[in-house]
Amino acid sequence: HEGNAVPDKFAALGLTFDDVLLLPYESDVIPSEADTTSRVTKRISVSMPLVSSPMDTVTESRMAISMARQGGLGVLHRNLSIEDQASQVDLVKRSEAGMVSHPVTTGPQATLGEVDALCARYRVSGLPVVDDDGQLLGIVTNRDLRFESDQGRLVRDVMTPMPLVTGHVGISGDDAMALLGKHKVEKLPLVDDSGRLRGLITVKDFAKSEKYPNATKDDAGRLRVAAAVGFHGDAWKRAMTLVDAGVDLIVVDTAHGHSRGVLDMVAQLKKDPAAAGIDVMGGSVATREAAQALVDAGADGVRVGVGPGSICTTRVVAGVGVPQVTAIYEASLATKPAGVPLMGDGGLQYSGDIAKAIVAGADTVMLGSLLAGVEESPGELVFINGKQFKTYRGMGSLGAMQSRGQSRSFSKDRYFQADVSADDQLIPEGVEGQVPFRGPLSGVAYQLVGGLRQSMWYCGARTIPELQSNGRFVRITAAGLKESHPHDIQMTVEAPNYNRR
Ligand code: XMP
């Protein structure tokens, strides 16, 4: 284009979800047989290609537990102290497992009040009692506490002491269940040859593994969890504390991933022996060059989306971004050849957008607004005119970026504004609001994955890779979009997977 700058300046046409539809193809796939397994990062697979966003109105431990149980993954937000975020990782990792390798314990001198508080915090019904050396002394459970009114009594006076029914560490699941059944107990502490506590198997966890057969689990059978970090200040300390707490994936979470600090953070995490075995995702980006830079830095996954989010104002405040279908496609030109999974983040309004993101080149999608209204998201229900809502806000909104009391806000460095000390000098890139209450995540996830299965049937794709390679788009006009939505009718019954915005 020598001598003519125009073609380069207006390089591309950007398309998004509402600009395209998927072409139907001859198919012998039936929806229930479609396999929705995909990869979040090089080593983390999910049976449902959905990830919940690291936002303070979307993902804390309760959402992360529920997402992993349903077969997806939750990314814990970072708008809280390092200790609080690490303890949320801990809550997820301990929540359900074939075997709990580091059970929550108490000591003989603890009070019943302390035991009660621990049980409530970890949602467990009893605790093994150990001495300072880790030697198993007994167990204190609901049964021991039920008729105790004095919260000041000591554990040693109330617990069921040794000898207890125990298993040897390394016992098989079937043998453990047989022991639990034979002795009619609910918890089986596992000990080594010297009597030290090495794990715990509970009836409840077995029941849950049967209830959630598609759960996203690590090699030890624990639920997987991801967590967000920044790239400067105490970001390194945060990352290392999360690693110590057992996190599976670190997401270097910024609004502009194509910048030196972010690329360096990804590269350093990948090099550090302390984080060996932990996957690292970088982002967010919206061009091929930026995705390539993250791939070259060693990222195990690339997060794509600049400004498509329902609460984002980046595209109007800064005038920057790439419509999401084009952004995903462009970034995939760098990630696909490198074998690095791509996550399309933001802008999804309906289940049909999941398949569109996948056909454009995504392996998974990240959701904010579609999940903010579920029971498991942080925040209380709000009643307005008899209808129920939950709050949802952008991490670049004033509310999320403002410092609260003495604690720093971590979210403003996502927008590279960590140096701004006065709240009234922040430049927000997001808004605050509310979304309708949607009930438990299980129902919402079922509809979203169900929609994806229908897409796979229409497109003749048995697997996600098949959908990626065989799917084709047709571009549509504003008239086509109008035709896509219900029209010429006054809707009287609300559908579980459709609401007009
Ligand atoms: P959805 O459309 O699912 O989008 O609600 C969620 C994604 O939006 C991003 N995000 C923001 N982007 N300003 C932005 O420009 C913000 O305040 C903001 N907060 C979240 C984020 O990538 C999220 O996953």
mmCIF file of N, CA and C in Angstrom, residues 188-263:
data_model
loop_
_atom_site.group_PDB
_atom_site.id
_atom_site.type_symbol
_atom_site.label_atom_id
_atom_site.label_comp_id
_atom_site.label_asym_id
_atom_site.label_seq_id
_atom_site.Cartn_x
_atom_site.Cartn_y
_atom_site.Cartn_z
ATOM 1 N N LEU A 188 -13.456 -41.349 57.801
ATOM 2 C CA LEU A 188 -12.372 -42.301 57.984
ATOM 3 C C LEU A 188 -11.035 -41.558 57.950
ATOM 4 N N PRO A 189 -10.433 -41.287 59.118
ATOM 5 C CA PRO A 189 -9.110 -40.647 59.118
ATOM 6 C C PRO A 189 -8.082 -41.642 58.580
ATOM 7 N N LEU A 190 -7.133 -41.143 57.791
ATOM 8 C CA LEU A 190 -6.078 -42.000 57.247
ATOM 9 C C LEU A 190 -4.775 -41.679 57.975
ATOM 10 N N VAL A 191 -4.088 -42.719 58.428
ATOM 11 C CA VAL A 191 -2.867 -42.499 59.197
ATOM 12 C C VAL A 191 -1.694 -43.260 58.577
ATOM 13 N N ASP A 192 -0.466 -42.796 58.910
ATOM 14 C CA ASP A 192 0.714 -43.531 58.453
ATOM 15 C C ASP A 192 1.148 -44.509 59.551
ATOM 16 N N ASP A 193 2.299 -45.171 59.337
ATOM 17 C CA ASP A 193 2.728 -46.207 60.279
ATOM 18 C C ASP A 193 2.936 -45.681 61.690
ATOM 19 N N SER A 194 3.312 -44.375 61.798
ATOM 20 C CA SER A 194 3.553 -43.849 63.139
ATOM 21 C C SER A 194 2.323 -43.167 63.742
ATOM 22 N N GLY A 195 1.173 -43.340 63.096
ATOM 23 C CA GLY A 195 -0.063 -42.824 63.689
ATOM 24 C C GLY A 195 -0.333 -41.353 63.408
ATOM 25 N N ARG A 196 0.439 -40.759 62.479
ATOM 26 C CA ARG A 196 0.178 -39.350 62.126
ATOM 27 C C ARG A 196 -0.956 -39.276 61.110
ATOM 28 N N LEU A 197 -1.763 -38.229 61.250
ATOM 29 C CA LEU A 197 -2.883 -38.049 60.323
ATOM 30 C C LEU A 197 -2.354 -37.690 58.941
ATOM 31 N N ARG A 198 -2.783 -38.420 57.908
ATOM 32 C CA ARG A 198 -2.308 -38.160 56.544
ATOM 33 C C ARG A 198 -3.440 -37.853 55.568
ATOM 34 N N GLY A 199 -4.669 -37.936 56.020
ATOM 35 C CA GLY A 199 -5.777 -37.653 55.113
ATOM 36 C C GLY A 199 -7.095 -38.042 55.753
ATOM 37 N N LEU A 200 -8.165 -37.809 54.997
ATOM 38 C CA LEU A 200 -9.496 -38.107 55.519
ATOM 39 C C LEU A 200 -10.403 -38.480 54.351
ATOM 40 N N ILE A 201 -11.200 -39.519 54.553
ATOM 41 C CA ILE A 201 -12.182 -39.880 53.519
ATOM 42 C C ILE A 201 -13.553 -39.787 54.164
ATOM 43 N N THR A 202 -14.493 -39.136 53.481
ATOM 44 C CA THR A 202 -15.827 -39.016 54.077
ATOM 45 C C THR A 202 -16.887 -39.576 53.132
ATOM 46 N N VAL A 203 -17.965 -40.048 53.720
ATOM 47 C CA VAL A 203 -19.094 -40.581 52.932
ATOM 48 C C VAL A 203 -19.643 -39.483 52.023
ATOM 49 N N LYS A 204 -19.685 -38.258 52.578
ATOM 50 C CA LYS A 204 -20.256 -37.128 51.852
ATOM 51 C C LYS A 204 -19.508 -36.895 50.542
ATOM 52 N N ASP A 205 -18.176 -36.966 50.592
ATOM 53 C CA ASP A 205 -17.397 -36.736 49.382
ATOM 54 C C ASP A 205 -17.650 -37.811 48.341
ATOM 55 N N PHE A 206 -17.848 -39.046 48.805
ATOM 56 C CA PHE A 206 -18.153 -40.103 47.843
ATOM 57 C C PHE A 206 -19.487 -39.846 47.169
ATOM 58 N N ALA A 207 -20.460 -39.425 47.976
ATOM 59 C CA ALA A 207 -21.777 -39.154 47.403
ATOM 60 C C ALA A 207 -21.666 -38.028 46.383
ATOM 61 N N LYS A 208 -20.859 -37.014 46.700
ATOM 62 C CA LYS A 208 -20.733 -35.883 45.783
ATOM 63 C C LYS A 208 -20.044 -36.291 44.486
ATOM 64 N N SER A 209 -19.015 -37.164 44.569
ATOM 65 C CA SER A 209 -18.375 -37.539 43.293
ATOM 66 C C SER A 209 -19.362 -38.266 42.410
ATOM 67 N N GLU A 210 -20.329 -38.980 43.017
ATOM 68 C CA GLU A 210 -21.340 -39.632 42.182
ATOM 69 C C GLU A 210 -22.328 -38.617 41.628
ATOM 70 N N LYS A 211 -22.605 -37.575 42.426
ATOM 71 C CA LYS A 211 -23.579 -36.564 42.004
ATOM 72 C C LYS A 211 -23.003 -35.661 40.911
ATOM 73 N N TYR A 212 -21.684 -35.445 40.913
ATOM 74 C CA TYR A 212 -21.059 -34.553 39.932
ATOM 75 C C TYR A 212 -20.019 -35.326 39.113
ATOM 76 N N PRO A 213 -20.489 -36.213 38.236
ATOM 77 C CA PRO A 213 -19.539 -37.067 37.514
ATOM 78 C C PRO A 213 -18.630 -36.294 36.557
ATOM 79 N N ASN A 214 -19.060 -35.077 36.151
ATOM 80 C CA ASN A 214 -18.261 -34.331 35.173
ATOM 81 C C ASN A 214 -17.370 -33.281 35.807
ATOM 82 N N ALA A 215 -17.251 -33.316 37.142
ATOM 83 C CA ALA A 215 -16.512 -32.253 37.833
ATOM 84 C C ALA A 215 -15.085 -32.120 37.301
ATOM 85 N N THR A 216 -14.582 -30.887 37.352
ATOM 86 C CA THR A 216 -13.213 -30.602 36.914
ATOM 87 C C THR A 216 -12.282 -30.834 38.097
ATOM 88 N N LYS A 217 -11.459 -31.890 38.008
ATOM 89 C CA LYS A 217 -10.650 -32.288 39.162
ATOM 90 C C LYS A 217 -9.175 -32.416 38.794
ATOM 91 N N ASP A 218 -8.318 -32.259 39.814
ATOM 92 C CA ASP A 218 -6.885 -32.459 39.597
ATOM 93 C C ASP A 218 -6.547 -33.949 39.755
ATOM 94 N N ASP A 219 -5.268 -34.271 39.656
ATOM 95 C CA ASP A 219 -4.879 -35.688 39.685
ATOM 96 C C ASP A 219 -5.190 -36.339 41.026
ATOM 97 N N ALA A 220 -5.274 -35.526 42.104
ATOM 98 C CA ALA A 220 -5.563 -36.091 43.422
ATOM 99 C C ALA A 220 -7.069 -36.135 43.697
ATOM 100 N N GLY A 221 -7.873 -35.792 42.680
ATOM 101 C CA GLY A 221 -9.316 -35.863 42.864
ATOM 102 C C GLY A 221 -9.925 -34.626 43.510
ATOM 103 N N ARG A 222 -9.125 -33.560 43.672
ATOM 104 C CA ARG A 222 -9.672 -32.324 44.256
ATOM 105 C C ARG A 222 -10.197 -31.426 43.145
ATOM 106 N N LEU A 223 -11.192 -30.590 43.474
ATOM 107 C CA LEU A 223 -11.718 -29.667 42.468
ATOM 108 C C LEU A 223 -10.611 -28.713 42.026
ATOM 109 N N ARG A 224 -10.665 -28.341 40.749
ATOM 110 C CA ARG A 224 -9.671 -27.376 40.259
ATOM 111 C C ARG A 224 -10.175 -25.953 40.465
ATOM 112 N N VAL A 225 -9.223 -25.040 40.629
ATOM 113 C CA VAL A 225 -9.578 -23.632 40.796
ATOM 114 C C VAL A 225 -8.486 -22.760 40.185
ATOM 115 N N ALA A 226 -8.918 -21.629 39.597
ATOM 116 C CA ALA A 226 -7.974 -20.651 39.054
ATOM 117 C C ALA A 226 -8.097 -19.368 39.870
ATOM 118 N N ALA A 227 -7.076 -18.520 39.790
ATOM 119 C CA ALA A 227 -7.148 -17.246 40.511
ATOM 120 C C ALA A 227 -6.409 -16.179 39.723
ATOM 121 N N ALA A 228 -6.909 -14.944 39.860
ATOM 122 C CA ALA A 228 -6.341 -13.819 39.118
ATOM 123 C C ALA A 228 -5.257 -13.119 39.924
ATOM 124 N N VAL A 229 -4.222 -12.641 39.211
ATOM 125 C CA VAL A 229 -3.208 -11.782 39.834
ATOM 126 C C VAL A 229 -2.941 -10.626 38.874
ATOM 127 N N GLY A 230 -2.270 -9.564 39.386
ATOM 128 C CA GLY A 230 -1.868 -8.458 38.525
ATOM 129 C C GLY A 230 -0.456 -8.693 38.037
ATOM 130 N N PHE A 231 0.286 -7.617 37.819
ATOM 131 C CA PHE A 231 1.655 -7.815 37.319
ATOM 132 C C PHE A 231 2.656 -6.909 38.000
ATOM 133 N N HIS A 232 2.244 -6.049 38.934
ATOM 134 C CA HIS A 232 3.263 -5.291 39.650
ATOM 135 C C HIS A 232 2.862 -5.131 41.102
ATOM 136 N N GLY A 233 3.653 -4.320 41.850
ATOM 137 C CA GLY A 233 3.399 -4.207 43.285
ATOM 138 C C GLY A 233 3.653 -5.553 43.935
ATOM 139 N N ASP A 234 2.666 -6.028 44.709
ATOM 140 C CA ASP A 234 2.891 -7.308 45.382
ATOM 141 C C ASP A 234 2.302 -8.496 44.593
ATOM 142 N N ALA A 235 2.201 -8.302 43.264
ATOM 143 C CA ALA A 235 1.603 -9.366 42.439
ATOM 144 C C ALA A 235 2.374 -10.683 42.544
ATOM 145 N N TRP A 236 3.698 -10.571 42.622
ATOM 146 C CA TRP A 236 4.502 -11.804 42.685
ATOM 147 C C TRP A 236 4.214 -12.556 43.984
ATOM 148 N N LYS A 237 4.159 -11.773 45.076
ATOM 149 C CA LYS A 237 3.878 -12.394 46.380
ATOM 150 C C LYS A 237 2.489 -13.055 46.340
ATOM 151 N N ARG A 238 1.530 -12.354 45.729
ATOM 152 C CA ARG A 238 0.176 -12.914 45.603
ATOM 153 C C ARG A 238 0.234 -14.248 44.846
ATOM 154 N N ALA A 239 0.940 -14.234 43.723
ATOM 155 C CA ALA A 239 1.001 -15.447 42.898
ATOM 156 C C ALA A 239 1.615 -16.608 43.698
ATOM 157 N N MET A 240 2.703 -16.320 44.406
ATOM 158 C CA MET A 240 3.379 -17.395 45.143
ATOM 159 C C MET A 240 2.509 -17.907 46.306
ATOM 160 N N THR A 241 1.758 -16.998 46.938
ATOM 161 C CA THR A 241 0.880 -17.426 48.034
ATOM 162 C C THR A 241 -0.245 -18.306 47.489
ATOM 163 N N LEU A 242 -0.737 -17.954 46.302
ATOM 164 C CA LEU A 242 -1.794 -18.761 45.681
ATOM 165 C C LEU A 242 -1.253 -20.144 45.308
ATOM 166 N N VAL A 243 -0.014 -20.166 44.821
ATOM 167 C CA VAL A 243 0.615 -21.450 44.465
ATOM 168 C C VAL A 243 0.707 -22.320 45.724
ATOM 169 N N ASP A 244 1.164 -21.710 46.828
ATOM 170 C CA ASP A 244 1.269 -22.465 48.084
ATOM 171 C C ASP A 244 -0.092 -22.988 48.540
ATOM 172 N N ALA A 245 -1.140 -22.235 48.230
ATOM 173 C CA ALA A 245 -2.481 -22.650 48.665
ATOM 174 C C ALA A 245 -3.056 -23.746 47.768
ATOM 175 N N GLY A 246 -2.359 -24.024 46.637
ATOM 176 C CA GLY A 246 -2.800 -25.147 45.794
ATOM 177 C C GLY A 246 -3.548 -24.756 44.543
ATOM 178 N N VAL A 247 -3.418 -23.491 44.096
ATOM 179 C CA VAL A 247 -4.144 -23.058 42.895
ATOM 180 C C VAL A 247 -3.683 -23.874 41.677
ATOM 181 N N ASP A 248 -4.589 -24.096 40.724
ATOM 182 C CA ASP A 248 -4.253 -24.874 39.529
ATOM 183 C C ASP A 248 -3.826 -23.999 38.363
ATOM 184 N N LEU A 249 -4.365 -22.789 38.332
ATOM 185 C CA LEU A 249 -4.108 -21.899 37.184
ATOM 186 C C LEU A 249 -4.040 -20.470 37.679
ATOM 187 N N ILE A 250 -2.983 -19.760 37.258
ATOM 188 C CA ILE A 250 -2.871 -18.336 37.575
ATOM 189 C C ILE A 250 -3.230 -17.554 36.318
ATOM 190 N N VAL A 251 -4.156 -16.613 36.463
ATOM 191 C CA VAL A 251 -4.551 -15.780 35.334
ATOM 192 C C VAL A 251 -3.978 -14.386 35.564
ATOM 193 N N VAL A 252 -3.031 -13.986 34.715
ATOM 194 C CA VAL A 252 -2.494 -12.626 34.811
ATOM 195 C C VAL A 252 -3.539 -11.729 34.147
ATOM 196 N N ASP A 253 -4.241 -10.995 35.022
ATOM 197 C CA ASP A 253 -5.531 -10.396 34.692
ATOM 198 C C ASP A 253 -5.396 -8.885 34.499
ATOM 199 N N THR A 254 -5.337 -8.457 33.236
ATOM 200 C CA THR A 254 -5.255 -7.016 32.965
ATOM 201 C C THR A 254 -6.124 -6.685 31.763
ATOM 202 N N ALA A 255 -6.407 -5.384 31.600
ATOM 203 C CA ALA A 255 -7.246 -4.957 30.484
ATOM 204 C C ALA A 255 -6.441 -4.854 29.186
ATOM 205 N N HIS A 256 -5.087 -4.903 29.304
ATOM 206 C CA HIS A 256 -4.243 -4.756 28.114
ATOM 207 C C HIS A 256 -3.043 -5.689 28.230
ATOM 208 N N GLY A 257 -3.206 -6.898 27.726
ATOM 209 C CA GLY A 257 -2.173 -7.925 27.889
ATOM 210 C C GLY A 257 -0.972 -7.740 26.987
ATOM 211 N N HIS A 258 -1.108 -6.850 26.016
ATOM 212 C CA HIS A 258 0.012 -6.637 25.088
ATOM 213 C C HIS A 258 0.891 -5.519 25.638
ATOM 214 N N SER A 259 1.464 -5.761 26.815
ATOM 215 C CA SER A 259 2.324 -4.754 27.430
ATOM 216 C C SER A 259 3.438 -5.473 28.178
ATOM 217 N N ARG A 260 4.560 -4.812 28.259
ATOM 218 C CA ARG A 260 5.783 -5.435 28.757
ATOM 219 C C ARG A 260 5.582 -6.085 30.127
ATOM 220 N N GLY A 261 4.967 -5.321 31.067
ATOM 221 C CA GLY A 261 4.825 -5.832 32.429
ATOM 222 C C GLY A 261 4.055 -7.146 32.471
ATOM 223 N N VAL A 262 3.025 -7.253 31.654
ATOM 224 C CA VAL A 262 2.188 -8.464 31.647
ATOM 225 C C VAL A 262 2.970 -9.635 31.037
ATOM 226 N N LEU A 263 3.643 -9.360 29.910
ATOM 227 C CA LEU A 263 4.415 -10.420 29.254
ATOM 228 C C LEU A 263 5.535 -10.910 30.162
#
